[in-house]
Amino acid sequence: MDEPTTQPSPPSKRSSRSRWLWLLLVAVIAVAVYYYRSSEAKGAGAGNPSVASKKKGGKGGGEGAVPVVGTRARRGNIGVYINGLGSVTPIYTVTLKSRVDGELMSVHFREGDTVHKGDLLMEIDPRPYQVQLTQAEGQLARDQATLENARTDLTRYEGLLKLNAIPEQQVATQRSTVKQSEATVKSDEGQVASANLNLTYSHIISPITGRLGLRLVDPGNIVHASDPNGLVVITQMDPISVLFTISEDQLPTVLQKMRAGQTLTVDAFDREMKHKIASGTLTTVDNEIDPTTGTVRLRATFANSNGALFPSQFVNARLLVQQKHGVVLLANAAIQRTSNTIFVYLVKPDSTVTVRNVTTGTTEGEDVEVASGLNPGDVVVMTGADKLQEGSKVRVEIPGDNEKQAGGRAAKGGHR
């Protein structure tokens, strides 16, 4: 029997779909590879300093010069200071107390007044002490009369003794009587002086020139010499002092200057160290170091006629220990710092910048001493440094120079 002949079957729809899927996958991979290589090229361009400098306006100058504010290094003087925390302390503070007992009759001041040495401030009832004085003077007069009579008798007895009219013992007794009367008179004179002193103490006088505080006792009260609180407190305001502390490590420098006879200036600043209140001179160094803090106390004296310094006021004291002359100074804002480098952006004559490492020294206010790395007249970027790198092209504006140029043009115009 003949076998049936097998006919070739037509390609299935499934194989056709698989072929199209493979073609789509190859196309996706090709696109992915293209974008990956493009991103690598862009990343390499971004990491290339030359490319970045062109974009930042460097030597290539793709977008133009970077505007910055500059400043000039200059030659000048700068001080070396030691800073310390301190408080205003009066040189003299007196708590007035009564030295006698009695009624407070009158007060001759207003609270807060400035009084002078010798001014009458208060009066205590003087009448009891006036009576005591009168009694003491009367006793003195009586005993002086007794003494005079005893001396007269002694003179007469001495004459009779020469005539052998009285015994010698009687003359000796009279001499003793005279000495006793002299002692009594001397005691009476002391009583008179004491009564006079108490009468004087009933008038309370200011012992110093200064500012009065609040009155502690009102008129009409009985005051006693033993009262602990006193009547009023007087504080000397001019001159006044500031007590401040410095580290024990800084003490040798200060002592060396004082032993050499130098007058050291001390400036008193406010709490925020922004406003200088007054200038004075260092007068005293304490005789011991505080072992708990490692600091030593210093006293500076200030003229205070304007009353700018007030007792117990907190101040920042700045002690000038050295004045450096003819050093290179730069605005502190122009100094750039990293973890291990101090540098500036120096502007070259072609208006490009270069990184210049510098060594700084003393800082005073907005200025800093540049010990090495710059010369007077060098132009340094002060504002806008965050946009710069080595070789960047800049357009510099120097505020001081612009004002001088404007002034020069105005002066020239005035001569036309």
XYZ file of C-alpha atoms in Angstrom:
416
model
C 0.000 0.000 0.000
C 1.395 3.328 -0.898
C 2.196 5.756 2.030
C 0.718 9.223 1.845
C 3.097 12.005 0.770
C 3.816 14.730 3.488
C 3.191 18.278 2.320
C 5.454 21.178 3.761
C 3.448 23.290 6.244
C 3.450 27.149 5.989
C 5.502 29.168 8.618
C 3.576 29.710 11.815
C 2.517 33.070 13.163
C 4.453 32.444 16.440
C 7.874 32.324 14.764
C 7.138 35.593 12.978
C 6.371 37.353 16.237
C 9.612 36.097 17.850
C 11.675 37.513 15.026
C 10.139 40.968 15.499
C 10.760 40.863 19.258
C 14.437 40.113 18.716
C 14.749 43.017 16.297
C 13.102 45.398 18.836
C 15.445 44.238 21.619
C 18.509 44.884 19.474
C 17.250 48.392 18.691
C 16.714 49.194 22.406
C 20.225 48.007 23.281
C 21.704 50.158 20.521
C 19.906 53.270 21.795
C 21.030 52.566 25.380
C 24.660 52.227 24.330
C 24.456 55.507 22.414
C 23.096 57.471 25.393
C 25.607 55.875 27.775
C 28.553 56.973 25.624
C 27.067 60.463 25.266
C 26.757 60.835 29.062
C 30.372 59.686 29.522
C 31.535 62.336 27.097
C 29.594 65.021 28.951
C 30.992 63.853 32.307
C 34.535 63.985 30.993
C 33.937 67.490 29.756
C 32.573 68.591 33.124
C 35.555 67.094 34.990
C 38.099 68.741 32.713
C 39.427 71.993 34.403
C 40.069 73.581 31.030
C 36.493 73.020 29.981
C 35.192 74.274 33.317
C 37.366 77.352 33.164
C 35.980 78.155 29.742
C 32.453 77.873 31.055
C 33.335 80.067 34.069
C 34.863 82.741 31.973
C 38.472 81.684 32.340
C 41.227 82.131 29.826
C 38.965 80.868 27.047
C 36.447 83.525 28.009
C 33.341 81.722 26.860
C 30.978 83.869 28.952
C 33.168 86.906 29.773
C 34.949 88.133 32.931
C 33.609 87.453 36.423
C 32.682 90.670 38.316
C 34.383 90.829 41.740
C 35.115 93.379 44.460
C 38.789 93.786 45.238
C 41.024 95.446 47.788
C 44.640 96.539 47.845
C 47.323 95.361 50.211
C 48.878 98.355 51.940
C 51.628 99.189 54.365
C 50.585 100.360 57.815
C 50.664 99.831 61.567
C 48.828 97.218 63.591
C 48.605 96.517 67.305
C 49.155 93.279 69.190
C 46.420 92.948 71.804
C 45.524 90.733 74.732
C 41.794 90.428 75.306
C 40.132 89.790 78.651
C 36.713 89.839 80.276
C 36.194 92.444 82.964
C 33.819 94.603 84.933
C 33.820 98.262 85.912
C 34.933 98.656 89.530
C 35.054 101.979 91.415
C 38.399 102.925 92.919
C 36.603 104.225 96.036
C 33.217 103.220 97.426
C 32.131 104.622 100.806
C 29.141 103.564 102.900
C 28.291 106.573 105.039
C 27.427 105.693 108.633
C 26.527 107.825 111.602
C 29.271 108.113 114.217
C 26.851 109.284 116.917
C 23.361 108.304 118.030
C 20.382 110.557 117.519
C 17.460 111.602 115.375
C 18.150 112.208 111.678
C 16.953 115.789 111.344
C 17.591 116.693 107.685
C 18.983 115.425 104.378
C 20.758 117.858 102.042
C 20.946 115.809 98.838
C 18.853 114.043 96.247
C 19.406 110.430 95.382
C 21.770 110.062 92.438
C 23.374 113.489 92.923
C 27.072 114.012 92.350
C 28.608 115.444 95.517
C 32.060 116.772 96.297
C 34.391 116.090 99.155
C 33.365 118.226 102.162
C 29.713 118.725 101.150
C 27.163 118.580 104.004
C 24.878 115.608 103.370
C 22.895 114.977 106.579
C 22.344 116.424 110.048
C 21.660 114.519 113.239
C 20.006 116.368 116.134
C 22.965 118.302 117.618
C 21.277 119.538 120.802
C 22.305 116.675 123.121
C 25.908 117.114 122.054
C 25.737 120.868 122.466
C 24.570 120.290 126.057
C 27.422 117.865 126.661
C 29.859 120.437 125.326
C 28.490 123.128 127.632
C 28.778 120.822 130.633
C 32.339 119.873 129.744
C 33.343 123.503 129.296
C 31.817 124.386 132.710
C 33.672 121.561 134.427
C 36.886 122.686 132.765
C 36.417 126.273 133.953
C 35.783 125.138 137.539
C 38.817 122.889 137.641
C 41.011 125.561 136.044
C 40.023 127.900 138.917
C 40.870 125.199 141.473
C 44.250 124.719 139.825
C 44.966 128.427 139.899
C 44.123 128.562 143.624
C 46.353 125.549 144.344
C 49.267 127.170 142.533
C 48.802 130.375 144.551
C 48.845 128.429 147.812
C 51.976 126.585 146.732
C 53.787 129.841 146.042
C 52.856 131.175 149.489
C 53.886 127.970 151.243
C 57.260 127.958 149.520
C 57.869 131.509 150.872
C 56.941 130.498 154.408
C 59.183 127.449 154.172
C 62.164 129.696 153.521
C 61.335 131.465 156.799
C 60.968 128.103 158.546
C 57.384 129.117 159.359
C 55.771 125.870 158.136
C 56.978 122.312 157.929
C 58.399 121.006 154.644
C 55.754 118.265 154.534
C 53.004 120.852 154.086
C 54.778 122.254 151.016
C 55.161 118.779 149.529
C 51.469 118.090 150.059
C 50.563 121.317 148.287
C 52.766 120.415 145.333
C 50.812 117.147 144.989
C 47.556 119.067 145.136
C 48.720 121.251 142.223
C 49.626 118.204 140.122
C 46.247 116.628 140.819
C 44.506 119.807 139.737
C 46.609 119.933 136.539
C 45.588 116.346 135.736
C 41.947 117.176 136.381
C 42.145 120.153 134.017
C 43.752 118.000 131.328
C 40.945 115.442 131.681
C 38.384 118.221 131.425
C 40.037 119.471 128.242
C 39.654 115.968 126.820
C 35.971 115.960 127.697
C 35.535 119.286 125.928
C 37.331 117.959 122.842
C 35.166 114.801 122.868
C 31.969 116.852 123.148
C 33.162 119.068 120.294
C 33.916 115.987 118.171
C 30.478 114.488 118.780
C 28.916 117.810 117.873
C 30.935 117.789 114.643
C 29.838 114.205 113.915
C 26.218 115.306 114.052
C 26.937 116.968 110.690
C 27.634 114.165 108.157
C 30.118 115.311 105.504
C 30.982 113.615 102.196
C 34.487 112.114 102.457
C 34.977 111.777 98.669
C 33.721 113.187 95.389
C 31.299 110.771 93.802
C 27.777 109.745 92.940
C 25.203 109.066 95.634
C 23.072 105.957 95.639
C 19.627 105.447 97.117
C 18.989 106.847 100.594
C 18.814 104.062 103.173
C 17.333 106.063 106.091
C 14.654 108.747 106.020
C 14.576 111.885 108.187
C 12.894 111.389 111.551
C 14.439 107.995 112.232
C 16.763 107.392 115.167
C 20.163 106.330 113.891
C 22.942 104.656 115.815
C 26.656 104.389 115.307
C 26.256 100.601 115.466
C 23.759 100.401 112.565
C 25.225 97.937 110.007
C 23.604 99.256 106.819
C 24.632 102.880 106.924
C 22.822 105.917 105.573
C 23.856 106.160 101.902
C 26.584 104.829 99.591
C 28.920 107.141 97.643
C 30.776 105.788 94.607
C 33.641 107.592 92.919
C 32.886 107.783 89.196
C 35.826 109.742 87.823
C 38.376 108.290 87.580
C 37.092 104.730 87.598
C 38.733 101.361 87.045
C 38.141 98.109 85.188
C 39.169 94.771 86.669
C 39.805 92.127 84.005
C 41.593 88.802 83.705
C 44.200 87.416 81.327
C 45.743 83.983 80.980
C 48.795 83.167 83.072
C 50.636 82.422 79.797
C 50.191 86.057 78.767
C 51.389 87.478 82.084
C 55.177 87.460 81.356
C 54.697 89.740 78.337
C 52.723 92.245 80.403
C 55.179 92.211 83.313
C 58.112 92.685 80.949
C 56.516 95.806 79.475
C 55.647 97.232 82.899
C 59.130 96.616 84.309
C 60.547 98.468 81.323
C 58.470 101.484 82.355
C 56.088 101.355 79.398
C 52.574 102.748 79.728
C 50.176 100.118 78.406
C 46.879 101.253 76.897
C 43.644 99.422 77.691
C 40.459 99.880 75.646
C 37.069 99.001 77.111
C 34.523 97.623 74.624
C 30.872 96.745 74.995
C 29.524 93.224 75.484
C 29.529 92.479 71.744
C 33.025 93.902 71.186
C 31.671 96.342 68.587
C 31.732 99.736 70.318
C 34.730 101.167 72.147
C 33.502 102.808 75.343
C 36.683 104.363 76.729
C 40.487 104.199 76.741
C 42.634 104.032 79.850
C 45.970 102.771 81.144
C 47.034 99.645 82.978
C 47.892 100.483 86.588
C 48.077 97.258 88.605
C 48.711 93.532 88.245
C 47.464 91.317 91.060
C 50.033 89.490 93.197
C 48.770 85.959 92.569
C 47.322 83.685 89.899
C 43.952 82.081 90.482
C 44.801 78.345 90.492
C 41.239 77.297 89.621
C 41.098 79.306 86.381
C 44.754 79.880 85.518
C 44.150 83.613 85.185
C 45.443 86.753 86.873
C 43.542 89.971 87.565
C 44.626 93.354 86.207
C 43.324 96.834 86.976
C 43.134 99.622 84.416
C 42.191 103.205 85.264
C 39.949 105.325 83.028
C 38.983 108.979 82.970
C 35.191 108.908 83.125
C 34.008 112.505 82.995
C 31.234 111.570 80.548
C 29.994 108.726 82.763
C 30.253 106.141 79.975
C 31.553 103.528 82.405
C 29.181 102.518 85.194
C 29.997 100.430 88.276
C 29.576 96.645 87.796
C 29.138 97.106 84.027
C 30.434 94.161 81.953
C 33.135 95.103 79.439
C 35.616 93.467 77.097
C 39.088 94.783 77.883
C 41.720 94.966 75.139
C 45.296 95.483 76.314
C 47.803 96.813 73.765
C 51.189 95.152 74.356
C 52.960 95.954 71.064
C 52.577 98.233 68.058
C 53.909 96.830 64.770
C 54.983 99.503 62.297
C 55.299 99.317 58.516
C 53.782 95.866 57.981
C 51.685 94.693 55.026
C 47.972 94.898 55.841
C 44.992 93.391 54.046
C 41.258 93.295 54.621
C 40.485 90.141 56.589
C 37.553 89.397 54.258
C 39.994 88.761 51.397
C 41.690 85.856 53.172
C 40.555 82.399 52.000
C 41.054 79.410 54.280
C 40.918 75.660 53.865
C 41.737 72.953 56.372
C 45.475 73.291 55.742
C 45.984 76.355 53.541
C 45.618 80.115 53.787
C 45.526 81.840 50.404
C 44.182 84.771 48.405
C 43.116 85.313 44.816
C 45.726 87.735 43.494
C 44.658 89.771 40.459
C 47.398 89.903 37.808
C 47.904 92.779 35.348
C 46.068 90.836 32.610
C 42.935 90.739 34.815
C 43.256 87.054 35.566
C 43.603 85.627 39.056
C 46.164 83.313 40.549
C 46.062 81.478 43.847
C 48.705 82.935 46.183
C 49.494 81.241 49.500
C 50.050 83.742 52.317
C 51.160 83.750 55.945
C 49.051 85.852 58.281
C 49.968 87.437 61.594
C 48.194 89.834 63.918
C 44.513 90.642 63.382
C 42.992 93.959 64.452
C 39.421 94.793 63.588
C 38.896 94.296 59.846
C 42.624 94.219 59.035
C 45.078 91.339 59.168
C 48.862 91.405 58.931
C 50.268 89.509 55.933
C 53.716 88.326 56.972
C 54.558 86.820 53.562
C 53.012 86.343 50.135
C 51.925 89.886 49.242
C 53.451 93.281 48.585
C 51.904 96.709 49.167
C 49.706 97.642 46.214
C 48.779 94.076 45.243
C 45.113 93.741 44.288
C 43.282 90.848 45.914
C 39.721 89.600 45.420
C 37.591 90.326 48.483
C 34.045 89.498 47.308
C 33.117 86.948 44.637
C 35.935 84.476 45.280
C 33.498 81.539 45.317
C 33.150 81.879 41.526
C 36.876 81.775 40.821
C 39.665 79.319 40.226
C 43.221 79.500 38.939
C 43.340 81.581 35.752
C 39.796 82.951 35.881
C 39.351 86.290 34.157
C 37.817 88.969 36.361
C 36.444 92.469 36.222
C 37.589 94.124 39.463
C 35.861 96.952 41.267
C 37.856 98.543 44.109
C 35.573 100.886 46.099
C 38.346 103.124 47.393
C 39.945 103.484 43.965
C 36.627 104.395 42.337
C 36.059 107.168 44.880
C 39.558 108.530 44.299
C 39.073 108.450 40.520
C 35.733 110.232 40.823
C 37.310 112.841 43.063
C 40.177 113.301 40.636
C 37.826 113.818 37.707
C 35.829 116.347 39.709
C 39.007 118.214 40.620
C 40.125 118.303 36.988
C 36.715 119.560 35.906
C 36.912 122.344 38.454
C 40.086 123.735 36.895
C 38.630 124.063 33.432
